[in-house]
């Protein structure tokens, strides 16, 4: 599935109802990495390299957390895209764009949303090289 253009999203965001209240946008683009999660998160240096990632998500939960993000102080725009299926190293997993009034609000909102998605909404299964 082709990842949407952040530039296009920003153009569209500028036409939204609360665009004049937004002073900052932050984006997150997650991609499949070759280094295993066990190595980068747990320090297991002998973890096998990743060949592909089986990725799926719970759309209803993501929608709920998107709406919760929009309810946060100073947040006026949230857009996201999720990939799914068997993804190769370097392929995009997700893309998130958050717009709000000031930097602290936008940073906190992006961390909240991506954290919820990664911890509660997705299933990721790394497939190592054989």
CSV table of N, CA and C in Angstrom, one decimal:
chain,number,residue,atom,x,y,z
A,1,UNK,N,0.8,-1.2,0.0
A,1,UNK,CA,0.0,0.0,0.0
A,1,UNK,C,0.9,1.2,0.0
A,2,UNK,N,0.6,2.2,-0.9
A,2,UNK,CA,1.4,3.4,-1.0
A,2,UNK,C,1.2,4.4,0.1
A,3,UNK,N,2.2,4.8,0.8
A,3,UNK,CA,2.1,5.8,1.8
A,3,UNK,C,1.7,7.2,1.2
A,4,UNK,N,0.7,7.8,1.9
A,4,UNK,CA,0.3,9.1,1.4
A,4,UNK,C,1.4,10.2,1.5
A,5,UNK,N,1.2,11.3,0.8
A,5,UNK,CA,2.2,12.4,0.9
A,5,UNK,C,1.9,13.3,2.1
A,6,UNK,N,2.9,13.5,2.9
A,6,UNK,CA,2.8,14.5,4.0
A,6,UNK,C,2.6,15.9,3.5
A,7,UNK,N,3.2,16.2,2.4
A,7,UNK,CA,3.0,17.5,1.8
A,7,UNK,C,1.5,17.7,1.4
A,8,UNK,N,0.9,16.7,0.8
A,8,UNK,CA,-0.5,16.8,0.5
A,8,UNK,C,-1.4,16.9,1.8
A,9,UNK,N,-1.1,16.2,2.8
A,9,UNK,CA,-1.8,16.2,4.0
A,9,UNK,C,-1.7,17.7,4.6
A,10,UNK,N,-0.5,18.3,4.5
A,10,UNK,CA,-0.3,19.6,5.1
A,10,UNK,C,-1.2,20.7,4.3
A,11,UNK,N,-1.2,20.5,3.0
A,11,UNK,CA,-2.1,21.4,2.1
A,11,UNK,C,-3.5,21.2,2.5
A,12,UNK,N,-4.0,20.0,2.7
A,12,UNK,CA,-5.4,19.7,3.1
A,12,UNK,C,-5.6,20.3,4.5
A,13,UNK,N,-4.7,20.1,5.4
A,13,UNK,CA,-4.8,20.6,6.8
A,13,UNK,C,-5.0,22.1,6.8
A,14,UNK,N,-4.3,22.8,5.9
A,14,UNK,CA,-4.4,24.3,5.9
A,14,UNK,C,-5.8,24.8,5.5
A,15,UNK,N,-6.6,23.9,5.0
A,15,UNK,CA,-8.0,24.3,4.5
A,15,UNK,C,-9.0,23.9,5.6
A,16,UNK,N,-8.6,23.2,6.6
A,16,UNK,CA,-9.6,22.8,7.7
A,16,UNK,C,-10.1,23.9,8.5
A,17,UNK,N,-11.2,23.7,9.2
A,17,UNK,CA,-11.8,24.7,10.0
A,17,UNK,C,-10.9,25.4,11.0
A,18,UNK,N,-10.1,24.7,11.7
A,18,UNK,CA,-9.3,25.3,12.8
A,18,UNK,C,-7.8,25.6,12.3
A,19,UNK,N,-7.6,25.7,11.0
A,19,UNK,CA,-6.2,25.8,10.5
A,19,UNK,C,-5.5,27.1,11.1
A,20,UNK,N,-6.3,28.1,11.3
A,20,UNK,CA,-5.7,29.4,11.8
A,20,UNK,C,-5.2,29.3,13.2
A,21,UNK,N,-5.6,28.3,13.9
A,21,UNK,CA,-5.2,28.1,15.3
A,21,UNK,C,-3.9,27.3,15.4
A,22,UNK,N,-3.5,26.7,14.3
A,22,UNK,CA,-2.3,25.8,14.3
A,22,UNK,C,-1.1,26.5,14.1
A,23,UNK,N,-0.1,26.3,15.0
A,23,UNK,CA,1.2,26.9,14.8
A,23,UNK,C,2.3,25.9,14.6
A,24,UNK,N,2.0,24.6,14.7
A,24,UNK,CA,3.0,23.6,14.5
A,24,UNK,C,2.4,22.3,14.1
A,25,UNK,N,3.1,21.6,13.2
A,25,UNK,CA,2.7,20.2,12.9
A,25,UNK,C,3.9,19.3,13.1
A,26,UNK,N,3.6,18.1,13.6
A,26,UNK,CA,4.7,17.1,13.8
A,26,UNK,C,4.2,15.9,13.1
A,27,UNK,N,5.1,15.2,12.5
A,27,UNK,CA,4.8,13.9,11.8
A,27,UNK,C,5.7,12.8,12.3
A,28,UNK,N,5.1,11.6,12.3
A,28,UNK,CA,5.8,10.4,12.6
A,28,UNK,C,5.6,9.4,11.5
A,29,UNK,N,6.7,8.9,10.9
A,29,UNK,CA,6.7,7.9,9.9
A,29,UNK,C,7.5,6.7,10.4
A,30,UNK,N,6.8,5.6,10.7
A,30,UNK,CA,7.4,4.4,11.2
A,30,UNK,C,7.7,3.5,10.0
A,31,UNK,N,8.9,2.9,10.0
A,31,UNK,CA,9.3,2.0,8.9
A,31,UNK,C,9.8,0.7,9.5
A,32,UNK,N,9.8,-0.4,8.7
A,32,UNK,CA,10.3,-1.7,9.2
A,32,UNK,C,11.8,-1.5,9.2
A,33,UNK,N,12.4,-1.9,10.3
A,33,UNK,CA,13.9,-1.9,10.4
A,33,UNK,C,14.4,-3.3,10.4
A,34,UNK,N,15.7,-3.4,10.0
A,34,UNK,CA,16.3,-4.7,9.9
A,34,UNK,C,16.7,-5.2,11.3
A,35,UNK,N,17.0,-4.3,12.2
A,35,UNK,CA,17.5,-4.7,13.6
A,35,UNK,C,16.2,-5.2,14.4
A,36,UNK,N,16.4,-6.4,15.0
A,36,UNK,CA,15.2,-7.0,15.7
A,36,UNK,C,14.8,-6.1,16.9
A,37,UNK,N,13.6,-6.1,17.2
A,37,UNK,CA,13.1,-5.4,18.4
A,37,UNK,C,13.8,-5.8,19.7
A,38,UNK,N,14.1,-7.1,19.8
A,38,UNK,CA,14.8,-7.7,21.0
A,38,UNK,C,16.1,-7.0,21.1
A,39,UNK,N,16.8,-6.7,20.0
A,39,UNK,CA,18.1,-6.0,20.1
A,39,UNK,C,17.9,-4.6,20.5
A,40,UNK,N,17.1,-3.8,19.9
A,40,UNK,CA,17.0,-2.4,20.2
A,40,UNK,C,16.3,-2.0,21.5
A,41,UNK,N,15.3,-2.9,21.9
A,41,UNK,CA,14.6,-2.6,23.1
A,41,UNK,C,15.1,-3.3,24.3
A,42,UNK,N,15.7,-4.5,24.1
A,42,UNK,CA,16.1,-5.4,25.2
A,42,UNK,C,17.6,-5.6,25.2
A,43,UNK,N,18.4,-5.1,24.2
A,43,UNK,CA,19.8,-5.3,24.2
A,43,UNK,C,20.3,-6.6,23.8
A,44,UNK,N,19.5,-7.5,23.3
A,44,UNK,CA,19.9,-8.9,22.9
A,44,UNK,C,20.7,-8.8,21.6
A,45,UNK,N,22.0,-8.8,21.7
A,45,UNK,CA,22.9,-8.6,20.6
A,45,UNK,C,22.9,-9.7,19.6
A,46,UNK,N,22.5,-10.9,20.1
A,46,UNK,CA,22.5,-12.1,19.2
A,46,UNK,C,21.2,-12.3,18.4
A,47,UNK,N,20.2,-11.3,18.5
A,47,UNK,CA,18.9,-11.4,17.9
A,47,UNK,C,19.1,-11.4,16.3
A,48,UNK,N,18.4,-12.3,15.7
A,48,UNK,CA,18.5,-12.4,14.2
A,48,UNK,C,18.0,-11.1,13.5
A,49,UNK,N,18.6,-10.8,12.4
A,49,UNK,CA,18.1,-9.7,11.6
A,49,UNK,C,16.7,-10.0,11.0
A,50,UNK,N,16.0,-8.9,10.9
A,50,UNK,CA,14.6,-9.0,10.4
A,50,UNK,C,14.6,-9.0,8.9
A,51,UNK,N,13.8,-9.9,8.3
A,51,UNK,CA,13.6,-10.0,6.9
A,51,UNK,C,12.3,-9.3,6.5
A,52,UNK,N,11.2,-9.6,7.2
A,52,UNK,CA,9.9,-9.0,7.0
A,52,UNK,C,9.2,-8.8,8.3
A,53,UNK,N,8.2,-8.0,8.2
A,53,UNK,CA,7.3,-7.8,9.4
A,53,UNK,C,5.9,-8.1,9.0
A,54,UNK,N,5.2,-9.0,9.8
A,54,UNK,CA,3.8,-9.2,9.6
A,54,UNK,C,3.1,-8.1,10.5
A,55,UNK,N,2.3,-7.2,9.9
A,55,UNK,CA,1.7,-6.1,10.6
A,55,UNK,C,0.2,-6.0,10.4
A,56,UNK,N,-0.5,-5.9,11.5
A,56,UNK,CA,-1.9,-5.7,11.4
A,56,UNK,C,-2.3,-4.7,12.6
A,57,UNK,N,-3.6,-4.2,12.5
A,57,UNK,CA,-4.0,-3.3,13.5
A,57,UNK,C,-5.5,-3.3,13.8
A,58,UNK,N,-5.9,-2.8,14.9
A,58,UNK,CA,-7.3,-2.7,15.3
A,58,UNK,C,-7.8,-1.3,14.9
A,59,UNK,N,-8.6,-1.2,13.8
A,59,UNK,CA,-9.0,0.1,13.3
A,59,UNK,C,-9.9,0.8,14.3
A,60,UNK,N,-10.8,0.2,15.0
A,60,UNK,CA,-11.7,0.8,15.9
A,60,UNK,C,-10.9,1.5,17.1
A,61,UNK,N,-9.9,0.8,17.6
A,61,UNK,CA,-9.1,1.4,18.7
A,61,UNK,C,-8.3,2.6,18.2
A,62,UNK,N,-7.8,2.4,17.0
A,62,UNK,CA,-7.0,3.6,16.4
A,62,UNK,C,-7.9,4.8,16.3
A,63,UNK,N,-9.1,4.6,15.8
A,63,UNK,CA,-10.1,5.7,15.7
A,63,UNK,C,-10.4,6.3,17.0
A,64,UNK,N,-10.5,5.5,18.1
A,64,UNK,CA,-10.8,6.0,19.4
A,64,UNK,C,-9.7,6.8,19.9
A,65,UNK,N,-8.4,6.4,19.7
A,65,UNK,CA,-7.3,7.1,20.2
A,65,UNK,C,-7.0,8.4,19.4
A,66,UNK,N,-7.4,8.3,18.1
A,66,UNK,CA,-7.3,9.5,17.3
A,66,UNK,C,-8.3,10.6,17.8
A,67,UNK,N,-9.5,10.2,18.1
A,67,UNK,CA,-10.5,11.1,18.7
A,67,UNK,C,-10.0,11.6,20.1
A,68,UNK,N,-9.4,10.8,20.9
A,68,UNK,CA,-8.9,11.2,22.2
A,68,UNK,C,-7.8,12.2,22.0
A,69,UNK,N,-7.0,12.0,21.0
A,69,UNK,CA,-5.9,13.0,20.7
A,69,UNK,C,-6.5,14.3,20.3
A,70,UNK,N,-7.5,14.3,19.5
A,70,UNK,CA,-8.2,15.6,19.1
A,70,UNK,C,-8.8,16.3,20.3
A,71,UNK,N,-9.1,15.6,21.4
A,71,UNK,CA,-9.7,16.3,22.6
A,71,UNK,C,-8.6,16.9,23.5
A,72,UNK,N,-7.3,16.7,23.2
A,72,UNK,CA,-6.3,17.2,24.0
A,72,UNK,C,-6.1,18.7,23.8
A,73,UNK,N,-5.7,19.4,24.9
A,73,UNK,CA,-5.5,20.8,24.8
A,73,UNK,C,-4.6,21.3,23.7
A,74,UNK,N,-5.2,22.2,22.9
A,74,UNK,CA,-4.4,22.8,21.8
A,74,UNK,C,-4.2,22.0,20.6
A,75,UNK,N,-4.9,20.8,20.4
A,75,UNK,CA,-4.7,20.0,19.3
A,75,UNK,C,-6.0,20.2,18.4
A,76,UNK,N,-5.7,20.5,17.1
A,76,UNK,CA,-6.8,20.8,16.2
A,76,UNK,C,-6.8,19.9,14.9
A,77,UNK,N,-5.7,19.1,14.7
A,77,UNK,CA,-5.7,18.3,13.5
A,77,UNK,C,-4.9,17.0,13.8
A,78,UNK,N,-5.5,15.9,13.4
A,78,UNK,CA,-4.9,14.6,13.5
A,78,UNK,C,-5.2,13.8,12.3
A,79,UNK,N,-4.2,13.3,11.6
A,79,UNK,CA,-4.4,12.4,10.5
A,79,UNK,C,-3.5,11.3,10.6
A,80,UNK,N,-4.0,10.1,10.2
A,80,UNK,CA,-3.0,8.9,10.2
A,80,UNK,C,-3.4,8.0,9.1
A,81,UNK,N,-2.4,7.2,8.8
A,81,UNK,CA,-2.5,6.1,7.8
A,81,UNK,C,-1.7,4.9,8.3
A,82,UNK,N,-2.3,3.8,8.1
A,82,UNK,CA,-1.7,2.5,8.6
A,82,UNK,C,-1.5,1.6,7.4
A,83,UNK,N,-0.4,0.9,7.4
A,83,UNK,CA,-0.1,-0.1,6.4
A,83,UNK,C,-0.5,-1.4,7.0
A,84,UNK,N,-0.6,-2.5,6.2
A,84,UNK,CA,-0.8,-3.8,6.8
A,84,UNK,C,-0.3,-4.9,5.8
A,85,UNK,N,-0.1,-6.1,6.4
A,85,UNK,CA,0.3,-7.2,5.6
A,85,UNK,C,1.8,-7.6,5.9
A,86,UNK,N,2.4,-8.2,5.0
A,86,UNK,CA,3.8,-8.6,5.1
A,86,UNK,C,4.7,-7.5,4.5
A,87,UNK,N,5.4,-6.8,5.4
A,87,UNK,CA,6.2,-5.7,4.9
A,87,UNK,C,7.7,-6.0,5.0
A,88,UNK,N,8.4,-5.5,4.0
A,88,UNK,CA,9.8,-5.6,3.9
A,88,UNK,C,10.5,-4.5,4.6
A,89,UNK,N,11.8,-4.8,5.0
A,89,UNK,CA,12.6,-3.8,5.6
A,89,UNK,C,12.6,-2.5,4.8
A,90,UNK,N,12.4,-1.4,5.4
A,90,UNK,CA,12.4,-0.1,4.7
A,90,UNK,C,11.0,0.4,4.4
A,91,UNK,N,10.0,-0.5,4.4
A,91,UNK,CA,8.6,-0.2,4.0
A,91,UNK,C,8.0,0.6,5.2
A,92,UNK,N,7.1,1.5,4.8
A,92,UNK,CA,6.4,2.3,5.9
A,92,UNK,C,5.4,1.4,6.6
A,93,UNK,N,5.3,1.6,7.9
A,93,UNK,CA,4.3,0.9,8.8
A,93,UNK,C,3.1,1.8,9.0
A,94,UNK,N,3.5,3.1,9.4
A,94,UNK,CA,2.4,4.0,9.7
A,94,UNK,C,2.9,5.5,9.4
A,95,UNK,N,2.0,6.4,9.3
A,95,UNK,CA,2.3,7.8,9.2
A,95,UNK,C,1.2,8.5,10.0
A,96,UNK,N,1.7,9.5,10.8
A,96,UNK,CA,0.9,10.2,11.7
A,96,UNK,C,1.2,11.7,11.5
A,97,UNK,N,0.2,12.6,11.5
A,97,UNK,CA,0.4,14.0,11.4
A,97,UNK,C,-0.5,14.6,12.5
A,98,UNK,N,0.1,15.4,13.4
A,98,UNK,CA,-0.6,16.1,14.4
A,98,UNK,C,-0.3,17.6,14.3
A,99,UNK,N,-1.4,18.4,14.4
A,99,UNK,CA,-1.3,19.9,14.3
A,99,UNK,C,-1.9,20.5,15.6
A,100,UNK,N,-1.2,21.5,16.1
A,100,UNK,CA,-1.7,22.1,17.3
A,100,UNK,C,-1.2,23.5,17.5
A,101,UNK,N,-1.5,24.1,18.6
A,101,UNK,CA,-1.2,25.5,18.8
A,101,UNK,C,0.3,25.7,19.2
A,102,UNK,N,0.8,25.0,20.1
A,102,UNK,CA,2.2,25.2,20.6
A,102,UNK,C,3.0,23.9,20.7
A,103,UNK,N,4.3,24.0,20.6
A,103,UNK,CA,5.2,22.8,20.6
A,103,UNK,C,4.9,21.8,21.7
A,104,UNK,N,4.8,22.2,23.0
A,104,UNK,CA,4.6,21.2,24.0
A,104,UNK,C,3.3,20.4,23.8
A,105,UNK,N,2.2,21.0,23.4
A,105,UNK,CA,1.0,20.3,23.2
A,105,UNK,C,1.1,19.3,22.0
A,106,UNK,N,1.7,19.7,21.0
A,106,UNK,CA,1.8,18.9,19.8
A,106,UNK,C,2.8,17.7,20.1
A,107,UNK,N,3.9,17.9,20.7
A,107,UNK,CA,4.8,16.8,21.1
A,107,UNK,C,4.1,15.8,22.0
A,108,UNK,N,3.4,16.3,23.0
A,108,UNK,CA,2.7,15.4,23.9
A,108,UNK,C,1.6,14.6,23.2
A,109,UNK,N,0.9,15.3,22.3
A,109,UNK,CA,-0.2,14.6,21.6
A,109,UNK,C,0.4,13.5,20.7
A,110,UNK,N,1.5,13.8,20.0
A,110,UNK,CA,2.1,12.8,19.1
A,110,UNK,C,2.6,11.7,19.9
A,111,UNK,N,3.3,11.9,21.0
A,111,UNK,CA,3.8,10.8,21.8
A,111,UNK,C,2.6,10.0,22.4
A,112,UNK,N,1.5,10.6,22.8
A,112,UNK,CA,0.4,9.9,23.3
A,112,UNK,C,-0.2,9.0,22.2
A,113,UNK,N,-0.5,9.5,21.0
A,113,UNK,CA,-1.1,8.8,20.0
A,113,UNK,C,-0.2,7.6,19.5
A,114,UNK,N,1.0,7.9,19.1
A,114,UNK,CA,1.9,6.8,18.6
A,114,UNK,C,2.1,5.8,19.7
A,115,UNK,N,2.2,6.2,21.0
A,115,UNK,CA,2.4,5.3,22.1
A,115,UNK,C,1.2,4.4,22.2
A,116,UNK,N,0.0,4.9,22.1
A,116,UNK,CA,-1.2,4.1,22.2
A,116,UNK,C,-1.3,3.1,21.1
A,117,UNK,N,-1.0,3.6,19.9
A,117,UNK,CA,-1.1,2.8,18.7
A,117,UNK,C,-0.1,1.6,18.8
A,118,UNK,N,1.1,1.9,19.2
A,118,UNK,CA,2.2,0.9,19.3
A,118,UNK,C,1.9,-0.1,20.4
A,119,UNK,N,1.4,0.3,21.5
A,119,UNK,CA,1.2,-0.5,22.7
A,119,UNK,C,-0.2,-1.3,22.7
A,120,UNK,N,-1.2,-0.7,22.1
A,120,UNK,CA,-2.5,-1.3,22.2
A,120,UNK,C,-3.3,-1.6,20.9
A,121,UNK,N,-2.8,-1.2,19.8
A,121,UNK,CA,-3.6,-1.3,18.6
A,121,UNK,C,-2.9,-2.1,17.5
A,122,UNK,N,-1.7,-2.5,17.6
A,122,UNK,CA,-1.1,-3.2,16.5
A,122,UNK,C,-0.5,-4.6,16.9
A,123,UNK,N,-0.4,-5.4,15.9
A,123,UNK,CA,0.2,-6.7,16.1
A,123,UNK,C,1.4,-6.8,15.1
A,124,UNK,N,2.6,-6.9,15.6
A,124,UNK,CA,3.8,-7.0,14.8
A,124,UNK,C,4.5,-8.3,15.1
A,125,UNK,N,4.8,-9.0,14.0
A,125,UNK,CA,5.6,-10.2,14.2
A,125,UNK,C,6.7,-10.2,13.2
A,126,UNK,N,7.9,-10.1,13.8
A,126,UNK,CA,9.1,-10.0,12.9
A,126,UNK,C,9.4,-11.4,12.4
A,127,UNK,N,9.8,-11.5,11.1
A,127,UNK,CA,10.2,-12.7,10.5
A,127,UNK,C,11.7,-12.6,10.2
A,128,UNK,N,12.6,-13.4,10.9
A,128,UNK,CA,14.0,-13.3,10.7
A,128,UNK,C,14.4,-14.0,9.4
A,129,UNK,N,15.7,-13.7,9.0
A,129,UNK,CA,16.3,-14.5,7.9
A,129,UNK,C,16.5,-15.9,8.4
A,130,UNK,N,16.3,-16.9,7.6
A,130,UNK,CA,16.4,-18.3,8.0
A,130,UNK,C,17.9,-18.7,7.8
